[in-house]
Amino acid sequence: MLSRILSLILLASTLAAAPKAPPNILFIFCDDLASQAISAYGEKRQLLQTPGLDRLAKEGVRFDRCLVTNSICGPMRAVIQTGKYSHLNGFYNNSNSRFDSSQQTFPKLLQKAGYTNAIIGKWHLMTDPVGYDYWHVLPGQGAYYNPPMIDNGKQVRHSGYVTDIITDLSIDWLNKRDRTKPFMLMLQHKAPHREWEPPIRHLGHDKDRVYPEPETLFDAFEGRSKALSDHDMGLDRTFTERDAKLVPPANLTLDQLKYWNDYYEPRNAKFREANLSGKELVRWRYQRYMHDYTACVKAVDESVQRVLAYLDEQGLAENTVVMLSSDQGFYLGEHGWFDKRWIFEESLSTPFLVRWPGVSKPGTTDKHIVSLLDLAQTFLDIAGQPQPADMQGRSLVPLFRGEAPADWRKSFYYHYYEHPVPHRVRPHYGVITDRYKLIHYYKPDVDDWELLDREKDPLETRSYYNDPAYADTVKELKAEIQRLQVEVKESLPPPRFTHGNKTWEGEPTPAEGAPPKKGRGKAKKKAE
Ligand code: CA
């Protein structure tokens, strides 16, 4: 009996010591998904219930301070691929940057390590994906309805709604993947990007509820830099007929158009009749925006529910790390805005949920300053691979385990470049800590600094830069910016642009933010 017990113990310990297959990685990535629209993040407006996204939070870790380095679409995707800031990976803006796919990226390294990789959905880096066994992506921004896509280089057209199609294609690929290898799938939704076009099935999903307004819907930017008030991304000035769904998109089928008109037209007729202006017009636009935006997120939530159910059915859930994030956060009416770009919290901070069974503790939250800059190294670390020394983030795996490394970063460097189109947000850089942000708007017609104190002013409606009580803080944070600029290898001004082995000096405008040979004026897709 004793020998039987001993042999069982021996067997158990042998099994425990056996090398476990490297985990699969499922990265669900959204475009412009605000944490305010995810119920697990506890937004007080309660804009939407998201059971799929909430399931990830319940079964994993919710990160509350995941920051981006440059709050727009293409640049953050390049940061994720490379683990490097825009000034080192060469992709600064959506207007005319092109991704240099000859550079080191994490999927190339995973592929070498034996992973089978796929990217499905929105790519937005202008050149073809490299480092993937399978890619099936939207051209540029992509379309919501009946979208054309590029299937490993071949143009194809799909019928239906983009979020559902990306989910179907992802599940198809998981079914047909090389099962002898661990997988890394980037399932990348277009939604809920502007113009926030909902699936037909969710038109009217909110039963015409009236959404609570954000406290800063009518922010007048008193005492703030001109950089803030002179924007072009406000519900009061920039919202187009297409944004407002006063005209339908061009690519609906006749059947879809009928449902579209059945929902929008009676409401639009009332709107036209009311002839609103001023604050009432902003209020109407906000309500329309919230209906459309949350309907798009509702479809994303259904996608998450579907893929999690698929992992369960296939017995894949246990050995698959599921991560969900967005290329940045988004303004849902805060400061009167839609869109992103600014260093302010709603677009600086992006949702990040991680489920890793047996490693991450279910239902926990983490407040460390983490970033999408950290993902390349995190993916490599999950796969048990070394992290290249020239990547600029840090693996998040210790945080996934619930550890709190004493030397974790206390500050973070941000730099946004794209100007003047499309939203006239002036270039700015700054440093972020748990409590403060020090920001420099440095061109073309401003040279202003702002200091935000999120402890005293969580809505970020005032600057303390000229308050004598903050003089020491300003001094310390300016020194910290200088330290970080050296650490991340950015020289200002003027910025030194590095792209592949080319380096030149210039200003980070759309005309100059891309490699000189390929980039100028040749971008196929408009900025967004
Ligand atoms: Ca985006």
Tab-separated table of C-alpha atoms in Angstrom, residues 50-434:
chain	number	residue	atom	x	y	z
A	50	THR	CA	-21.282	44.311	-21.230
A	51	PRO	CA	-21.517	40.728	-19.930
A	52	GLY	CA	-18.825	39.387	-22.284
A	53	LEU	CA	-16.215	41.969	-21.366
A	54	ASP	CA	-17.256	41.727	-17.739
A	55	ARG	CA	-16.681	37.970	-17.840
A	56	LEU	CA	-13.025	38.627	-18.657
A	57	ALA	CA	-12.789	41.045	-15.731
A	58	LYS	CA	-14.484	38.556	-13.393
A	59	GLU	CA	-12.235	35.711	-14.441
A	60	GLY	CA	-9.057	37.778	-14.708
A	61	VAL	CA	-7.409	41.094	-13.912
A	62	ARG	CA	-8.792	44.534	-14.696
A	63	PHE	CA	-6.020	47.079	-15.257
A	64	ASP	CA	-7.125	50.593	-14.347
A	65	ARG	CA	-4.189	52.607	-15.643
A	66	CYS	CA	-3.119	51.184	-18.986
A	67	LEU	CA	-1.670	54.132	-20.911
A	68	VAL	CA	-0.900	54.749	-24.549
A	69	THR	CA	2.173	56.575	-25.829
A	70	ASN	CA	0.460	58.465	-28.698
A	71	SER	CA	-3.307	58.372	-28.677
A	72	ILE	CA	-4.279	57.445	-32.245
A	73	CYS	CA	-4.897	54.256	-34.173
A	74	GLY	CA	-1.985	53.458	-36.492
A	75	PRO	CA	0.768	54.664	-34.169
A	76	MET	CA	-0.406	52.529	-31.242
A	77	ARG	CA	-0.604	49.468	-33.478
A	78	ALA	CA	3.016	50.081	-34.507
A	79	VAL	CA	3.958	50.442	-30.827
A	80	ILE	CA	2.374	47.058	-30.065
A	81	GLN	CA	4.143	45.323	-32.961
A	82	THR	CA	7.556	46.695	-32.020
A	83	GLY	CA	7.540	47.486	-28.308
A	84	LYS	CA	8.966	50.893	-29.255
A	85	TYR	CA	7.763	54.507	-29.183
A	86	SER	CA	6.697	56.206	-32.445
A	87	HIS	CA	9.996	58.075	-32.798
A	88	LEU	CA	11.857	54.771	-32.950
A	89	ASN	CA	9.407	52.615	-34.933
A	90	GLY	CA	8.867	55.409	-37.484
A	91	PHE	CA	5.039	55.445	-37.458
A	92	TYR	CA	3.936	58.811	-36.058
A	93	ASN	CA	0.499	59.506	-37.441
A	94	ASN	CA	-2.435	58.186	-39.426
A	95	SER	CA	-2.017	60.713	-42.220
A	96	ASN	CA	0.957	59.408	-44.115
A	97	SER	CA	3.068	57.090	-41.984
A	98	ARG	CA	3.793	53.647	-43.374
A	99	PHE	CA	4.977	50.798	-41.204
A	100	ASP	CA	8.484	49.594	-41.973
A	101	SER	CA	7.796	45.880	-41.797
A	102	SER	CA	11.487	45.018	-42.133
A	103	GLN	CA	12.046	45.965	-38.492
A	104	GLN	CA	11.961	43.651	-35.484
A	105	THR	CA	8.439	42.817	-34.299
A	106	PHE	CA	7.112	40.490	-31.630
A	107	PRO	CA	5.118	38.250	-34.039
A	108	LYS	CA	8.279	37.560	-36.046
A	109	LEU	CA	10.017	36.493	-32.837
A	110	LEU	CA	7.066	34.341	-31.748
A	111	GLN	CA	7.004	32.693	-35.153
A	112	LYS	CA	10.686	31.800	-34.800
A	113	ALA	CA	9.888	30.375	-31.380
A	114	GLY	CA	7.363	27.968	-32.911
A	115	TYR	CA	4.073	29.861	-32.669
A	116	THR	CA	1.512	29.981	-35.445
A	117	ASN	CA	0.244	33.564	-35.755
A	118	ALA	CA	-2.768	35.225	-37.309
A	119	ILE	CA	-4.095	38.754	-37.508
A	120	ILE	CA	-7.746	39.217	-38.462
A	121	GLY	CA	-9.598	42.516	-38.704
A	122	LYS	CA	-8.273	46.041	-38.561
A	123	TRP	CA	-4.547	46.414	-39.225
A	124	HIS	CA	-4.130	50.042	-40.363
A	125	LEU	CA	-0.362	50.071	-40.797
A	126	MET	CA	-0.438	50.643	-44.575
A	127	THR	CA	2.104	47.963	-45.492
A	128	ASP	CA	1.196	44.239	-45.428
A	129	PRO	CA	1.429	42.340	-42.143
A	130	VAL	CA	4.676	40.384	-41.698
A	131	GLY	CA	5.232	37.692	-39.071
A	132	TYR	CA	1.821	36.070	-39.485
A	133	ASP	CA	0.976	32.646	-40.913
A	134	TYR	CA	-2.445	34.006	-41.807
A	135	TRP	CA	-3.711	37.548	-42.237
A	136	HIS	CA	-7.136	38.739	-43.282
A	137	VAL	CA	-7.441	42.450	-42.731
A	138	LEU	CA	-9.523	45.491	-43.535
A	139	PRO	CA	-7.945	47.958	-45.942
A	140	GLY	CA	-7.221	51.189	-44.034
A	141	GLN	CA	-10.037	52.050	-41.655
A	142	GLY	CA	-12.386	49.490	-43.184
A	143	ALA	CA	-16.168	49.653	-43.565
A	144	TYR	CA	-18.843	48.599	-41.058
A	145	TYR	CA	-21.254	47.051	-43.550
A	146	ASN	CA	-20.367	44.496	-46.237
A	147	PRO	CA	-16.657	45.298	-45.920
A	148	PRO	CA	-13.980	44.571	-48.506
A	149	MET	CA	-11.023	42.811	-46.892
A	150	ILE	CA	-7.586	41.544	-47.891
A	151	ASP	CA	-7.149	37.807	-47.407
A	152	ASN	CA	-3.399	37.115	-47.403
A	153	GLY	CA	-2.906	39.649	-50.192
A	154	LYS	CA	-6.074	38.849	-52.136
A	155	GLN	CA	-8.990	41.315	-52.201
A	156	VAL	CA	-12.295	39.811	-51.073
A	157	ARG	CA	-15.695	41.230	-50.197
A	158	HIS	CA	-17.846	40.075	-47.300
A	159	SER	CA	-21.554	40.438	-46.646
A	160	GLY	CA	-22.781	41.425	-43.232
A	161	TYR	CA	-21.531	43.430	-40.270
A	162	VAL	CA	-17.822	43.876	-39.741
A	163	THR	CA	-17.663	42.851	-36.061
A	164	ASP	CA	-19.496	39.584	-36.771
A	165	ILE	CA	-17.351	38.883	-39.842
A	166	ILE	CA	-14.083	39.389	-37.943
A	167	THR	CA	-15.357	37.027	-35.240
A	168	ASP	CA	-16.414	34.383	-37.802
A	169	LEU	CA	-13.066	34.574	-39.591
A	170	SER	CA	-11.215	34.267	-36.283
A	171	ILE	CA	-13.127	31.163	-35.241
A	172	ASP	CA	-12.631	29.692	-38.743
A	173	TRP	CA	-8.893	30.221	-38.434
A	174	LEU	CA	-8.791	28.683	-34.958
A	175	ASN	CA	-10.547	25.637	-36.412
A	176	LYS	CA	-8.108	25.258	-39.275
A	177	ARG	CA	-4.872	26.348	-37.524
A	178	ASP	CA	-1.786	24.158	-37.257
A	179	ARG	CA	-2.599	22.311	-34.042
A	180	THR	CA	0.955	21.118	-33.542
A	181	LYS	CA	1.899	24.678	-32.507
A	182	PRO	CA	0.738	27.166	-29.881
A	183	PHE	CA	-1.189	30.037	-31.463
A	184	MET	CA	-1.122	33.811	-31.205
A	185	LEU	CA	-4.270	35.378	-32.654
A	186	MET	CA	-4.811	39.113	-32.892
A	187	LEU	CA	-8.583	39.509	-33.303
A	188	GLN	CA	-8.808	43.191	-34.122
A	189	HIS	CA	-12.182	44.884	-34.333
A	190	LYS	CA	-12.868	48.034	-36.295
A	191	ALA	CA	-15.586	48.904	-33.825
A	192	PRO	CA	-16.459	51.185	-32.187
A	193	HIS	CA	-14.496	53.639	-34.372
A	194	ARG	CA	-16.131	56.716	-35.900
A	195	GLU	CA	-18.676	56.885	-37.526
A	196	TRP	CA	-20.024	54.414	-34.930
A	197	GLU	CA	-22.301	52.573	-37.325
A	198	PRO	CA	-24.332	49.987	-35.398
A	199	PRO	CA	-25.305	46.503	-36.472
A	200	ILE	CA	-28.834	46.638	-37.878
A	201	ARG	CA	-29.998	44.252	-35.125
A	202	HIS	CA	-29.037	46.763	-32.436
A	203	LEU	CA	-30.727	49.843	-33.865
A	204	GLY	CA	-32.922	50.993	-31.023
A	205	HIS	CA	-31.204	48.656	-28.545
A	206	ASP	CA	-31.487	51.307	-25.844
A	207	LYS	CA	-35.239	51.814	-26.277
A	208	ASP	CA	-34.696	55.572	-26.603
A	209	ARG	CA	-33.284	55.951	-23.127
A	210	VAL	CA	-31.879	59.336	-22.169
A	211	TYR	CA	-28.177	58.919	-21.330
A	212	PRO	CA	-26.788	60.894	-18.406
A	213	GLU	CA	-24.459	63.637	-19.613
A	214	PRO	CA	-20.824	63.853	-18.536
A	215	GLU	CA	-20.132	66.667	-16.080
A	216	THR	CA	-17.784	68.365	-18.542
A	217	LEU	CA	-20.025	68.265	-21.636
A	218	PHE	CA	-19.932	72.060	-21.765
A	219	ASP	CA	-16.321	72.592	-20.655
A	220	ALA	CA	-15.409	76.179	-21.647
A	221	PHE	CA	-11.658	75.590	-21.036
A	222	GLU	CA	-11.416	78.661	-18.831
A	223	GLY	CA	-7.866	79.510	-17.874
A	224	ARG	CA	-6.518	76.821	-20.179
A	225	SER	CA	-4.170	76.875	-23.161
A	226	LYS	CA	-5.562	77.966	-26.504
A	227	ALA	CA	-4.523	74.495	-27.643
A	228	LEU	CA	-7.625	73.170	-25.885
A	229	SER	CA	-10.315	75.617	-26.920
A	230	ASP	CA	-9.190	75.839	-30.557
A	231	HIS	CA	-9.852	72.176	-31.349
A	232	ASP	CA	-11.929	70.651	-34.122
A	233	MET	CA	-13.315	67.547	-32.454
A	234	GLY	CA	-16.314	68.861	-30.544
A	235	LEU	CA	-19.935	67.817	-30.490
A	236	ASP	CA	-20.679	71.537	-30.859
A	237	ARG	CA	-18.748	72.067	-34.101
A	238	THR	CA	-17.314	68.991	-35.775
A	239	PHE	CA	-20.126	66.479	-35.733
A	240	THR	CA	-21.021	65.728	-39.362
A	241	GLU	CA	-24.337	64.566	-40.855
A	242	ARG	CA	-22.741	61.171	-41.252
A	243	ASP	CA	-21.690	61.159	-37.564
A	244	ALA	CA	-25.247	62.081	-36.623
A	245	LYS	CA	-26.791	59.458	-38.955
A	246	LEU	CA	-28.760	62.175	-40.731
A	247	VAL	CA	-27.537	60.498	-43.918
A	248	PRO	CA	-26.954	56.764	-44.342
A	249	PRO	CA	-23.582	55.286	-45.304
A	250	ALA	CA	-23.132	54.388	-48.972
A	251	ASN	CA	-22.504	50.682	-48.698
A	252	LEU	CA	-25.738	49.373	-47.166
A	253	THR	CA	-27.733	46.773	-49.085
A	254	LEU	CA	-31.298	47.810	-49.963
A	255	ASP	CA	-32.548	45.528	-47.219
A	256	GLN	CA	-30.197	47.025	-44.633
A	257	LEU	CA	-31.076	50.523	-45.835
A	258	LYS	CA	-34.756	49.840	-45.205
A	259	TYR	CA	-34.108	48.876	-41.550
A	260	TRP	CA	-31.731	51.807	-41.213
A	261	ASN	CA	-34.334	54.276	-42.434
A	262	ASP	CA	-37.076	52.644	-40.363
A	263	TYR	CA	-35.068	53.381	-37.246
A	264	TYR	CA	-33.384	56.711	-37.969
A	265	GLU	CA	-35.765	58.542	-40.251
A	266	PRO	CA	-38.721	59.127	-37.866
A	267	ARG	CA	-36.254	60.342	-35.230
A	268	ASN	CA	-34.380	62.485	-37.759
A	269	ALA	CA	-37.656	64.035	-38.905
A	270	LYS	CA	-38.401	65.097	-35.321
A	271	PHE	CA	-34.898	66.488	-34.999
A	272	ARG	CA	-35.211	68.563	-38.186
A	273	GLU	CA	-38.553	69.874	-37.044
A	274	ALA	CA	-37.149	70.957	-33.664
A	275	ASN	CA	-34.483	73.123	-35.366
A	276	LEU	CA	-32.144	72.916	-32.370
A	277	SER	CA	-29.138	75.133	-31.771
A	278	GLY	CA	-26.542	75.840	-29.065
A	279	LYS	CA	-26.577	73.587	-26.039
A	280	GLU	CA	-29.754	71.814	-27.111
A	281	LEU	CA	-28.103	70.776	-30.357
A	282	VAL	CA	-25.060	69.469	-28.461
A	283	ARG	CA	-27.394	67.536	-26.149
A	284	TRP	CA	-29.217	65.948	-29.087
A	285	ARG	CA	-25.945	64.994	-30.751
A	286	TYR	CA	-24.651	63.487	-27.509
A	287	GLN	CA	-27.740	61.279	-27.215
A	288	ARG	CA	-27.469	60.128	-30.824
A	289	TYR	CA	-23.729	59.487	-30.382
A	290	MET	CA	-24.312	57.373	-27.272
A	291	HIS	CA	-27.000	55.258	-28.955
A	292	ASP	CA	-24.715	54.506	-31.893
A	293	TYR	CA	-21.496	54.057	-29.941
A	294	THR	CA	-22.986	51.702	-27.360
A	295	ALA	CA	-24.733	49.681	-30.101
A	296	CYS	CA	-21.311	49.120	-31.710
A	297	VAL	CA	-19.818	48.092	-28.360
A	298	LYS	CA	-22.740	45.735	-27.773
A	299	ALA	CA	-21.694	43.814	-30.914
A	300	VAL	CA	-18.080	43.736	-29.686
A	301	ASP	CA	-19.346	42.339	-26.405
A	302	GLU	CA	-21.209	39.596	-28.262
A	303	SER	CA	-18.007	38.802	-30.155
A	304	VAL	CA	-16.148	38.394	-26.862
A	305	GLN	CA	-18.886	36.123	-25.527
A	306	ARG	CA	-18.659	33.988	-28.672
A	307	VAL	CA	-14.906	33.526	-28.651
A	308	LEU	CA	-14.807	32.779	-24.919
A	309	ALA	CA	-17.528	30.159	-25.435
A	310	TYR	CA	-15.498	28.719	-28.328
A	311	LEU	CA	-12.396	28.399	-26.124
A	312	ASP	CA	-14.535	26.598	-23.517
A	313	GLU	CA	-16.045	24.194	-26.042
A	314	GLN	CA	-12.673	23.372	-27.562
A	315	GLY	CA	-10.959	22.832	-24.216
A	316	LEU	CA	-8.623	25.723	-25.009
A	317	ALA	CA	-9.579	28.084	-22.186
A	318	GLU	CA	-7.145	26.636	-19.618
A	319	ASN	CA	-4.005	27.170	-21.665
A	320	THR	CA	-4.920	30.378	-23.491
A	321	VAL	CA	-4.087	33.835	-22.199
A	322	VAL	CA	-6.910	36.120	-23.278
A	323	MET	CA	-6.251	39.838	-23.327
A	324	LEU	CA	-8.601	42.589	-24.346
A	325	SER	CA	-7.641	46.165	-25.049
A	326	SER	CA	-8.116	49.095	-27.391
A	327	ASP	CA	-5.645	51.252	-29.313
A	328	GLN	CA	-6.636	54.089	-26.981
A	329	GLY	CA	-9.544	55.305	-24.915
A	330	PHE	CA	-12.107	57.757	-26.252
A	331	TYR	CA	-14.109	60.790	-25.235
A	332	LEU	CA	-17.784	60.039	-24.760
A	333	GLY	CA	-18.770	63.693	-24.468
A	334	GLU	CA	-16.214	64.598	-21.780
A	335	HIS	CA	-14.945	68.171	-22.414
A	336	GLY	CA	-17.563	68.328	-25.190
A	337	TRP	CA	-15.492	65.950	-27.319
A	338	PHE	CA	-15.618	62.779	-29.281
A	339	ASP	CA	-12.334	61.272	-30.618
A	340	LYS	CA	-9.027	60.880	-28.734
A	341	ARG	CA	-5.442	62.278	-29.218
A	342	TRP	CA	-5.136	64.277	-25.994
A	343	ILE	CA	-3.095	63.302	-22.956
A	344	PHE	CA	-6.246	63.666	-20.812
A	345	GLU	CA	-7.375	60.569	-19.024
A	346	GLU	CA	-10.239	59.346	-21.223
A	347	SER	CA	-8.028	58.891	-24.286
A	348	LEU	CA	-4.665	58.396	-22.577
A	349	SER	CA	-5.959	55.448	-20.623
A	350	THR	CA	-7.247	52.389	-22.438
A	351	PRO	CA	-9.173	49.336	-21.220
A	352	PHE	CA	-7.024	46.297	-20.455
A	353	LEU	CA	-8.414	42.982	-19.219
A	354	VAL	CA	-6.344	39.816	-18.861
A	355	ARG	CA	-7.433	36.257	-18.123
A	356	TRP	CA	-4.741	33.660	-17.590
A	357	PRO	CA	-6.161	30.644	-15.781
A	358	GLY	CA	-3.896	29.372	-13.028
A	359	VAL	CA	-1.728	32.498	-13.164
A	360	SER	CA	-3.941	35.574	-12.801
A	361	LYS	CA	-6.278	35.731	-9.828
A	362	PRO	CA	-9.910	36.066	-10.907
A	363	GLY	CA	-11.725	39.286	-10.123
A	364	THR	CA	-8.683	41.362	-9.233
A	365	THR	CA	-7.709	44.892	-10.226
A	366	ASP	CA	-4.324	46.471	-10.802
A	367	LYS	CA	-3.471	50.169	-10.590
A	368	HIS	CA	0.154	50.123	-11.758
A	369	ILE	CA	0.995	52.388	-14.681
A	370	VAL	CA	1.176	49.899	-17.532
A	371	SER	CA	1.091	50.523	-21.262
A	372	LEU	CA	0.441	49.000	-24.658
A	373	LEU	CA	4.179	49.667	-25.044
A	374	ASP	CA	4.658	46.701	-22.673
A	375	LEU	CA	2.732	44.183	-24.768
A	376	ALA	CA	5.456	43.012	-27.172
A	377	GLN	CA	7.677	42.012	-24.254
A	378	THR	CA	4.692	40.570	-22.395
A	379	PHE	CA	3.767	38.310	-25.316
A	380	LEU	CA	7.370	37.107	-25.592
A	381	ASP	CA	7.570	36.509	-21.840
A	382	ILE	CA	4.321	34.510	-21.872
A	383	ALA	CA	5.868	32.362	-24.593
A	384	GLY	CA	9.005	31.860	-22.483
A	385	GLN	CA	11.112	33.832	-24.954
A	386	PRO	CA	13.840	36.393	-24.237
A	387	GLN	CA	12.953	40.088	-24.500
A	388	PRO	CA	15.135	42.103	-26.886
A	389	ALA	CA	17.075	44.827	-25.069
A	390	ASP	CA	15.991	47.514	-27.538
A	391	MET	CA	12.289	47.127	-26.726
A	392	GLN	CA	11.159	49.968	-24.470
A	393	GLY	CA	8.460	48.485	-22.258
A	394	ARG	CA	8.491	45.883	-19.549
A	395	SER	CA	6.851	42.470	-19.321
A	396	LEU	CA	3.549	42.580	-17.440
A	397	VAL	CA	3.712	38.905	-16.485
A	398	PRO	CA	4.715	39.645	-12.840
A	399	LEU	CA	1.651	41.900	-12.540
A	400	PHE	CA	-0.540	39.186	-14.072
A	401	ARG	CA	0.668	36.966	-11.215
A	402	GLY	CA	-0.428	39.601	-8.715
A	403	GLU	CA	3.079	40.715	-7.787
A	404	ALA	CA	3.953	44.342	-7.048
A	405	PRO	CA	7.587	44.872	-8.145
A	406	ALA	CA	9.158	47.607	-6.005
A	407	ASP	CA	10.937	49.104	-9.011
A	408	TRP	CA	7.836	49.422	-11.197
A	409	ARG	CA	7.639	52.690	-13.179
A	410	LYS	CA	6.261	55.723	-11.329
A	411	SER	CA	6.082	57.977	-14.371
A	412	PHE	CA	5.368	57.650	-18.066
A	413	TYR	CA	6.243	59.619	-21.200
A	414	TYR	CA	3.652	60.612	-23.819
A	415	HIS	CA	3.969	62.327	-27.196
A	416	TYR	CA	1.230	63.086	-29.739
A	417	TYR	CA	2.243	64.428	-33.173
A	418	GLU	CA	-0.579	64.573	-35.739
A	419	HIS	CA	-1.553	68.147	-36.702
A	420	PRO	CA	-3.460	70.032	-38.089
A	421	VAL	CA	-5.775	67.492	-39.702
A	422	PRO	CA	-8.049	65.918	-38.910
A	423	HIS	CA	-8.982	67.454	-35.539
A	424	ARG	CA	-6.581	70.363	-34.968
A	425	VAL	CA	-5.162	68.860	-31.808
A	426	ARG	CA	-1.783	70.494	-31.369
A	427	PRO	CA	1.264	68.312	-30.842
A	428	HIS	CA	2.124	67.870	-27.207
A	429	TYR	CA	4.270	65.773	-24.956
A	430	GLY	CA	4.235	65.268	-21.250
A	431	VAL	CA	4.857	63.183	-18.196
A	432	ILE	CA	2.219	61.271	-16.282
A	433	THR	CA	2.394	60.100	-12.689
A	434	ASP	CA	-0.290	58.656	-10.430
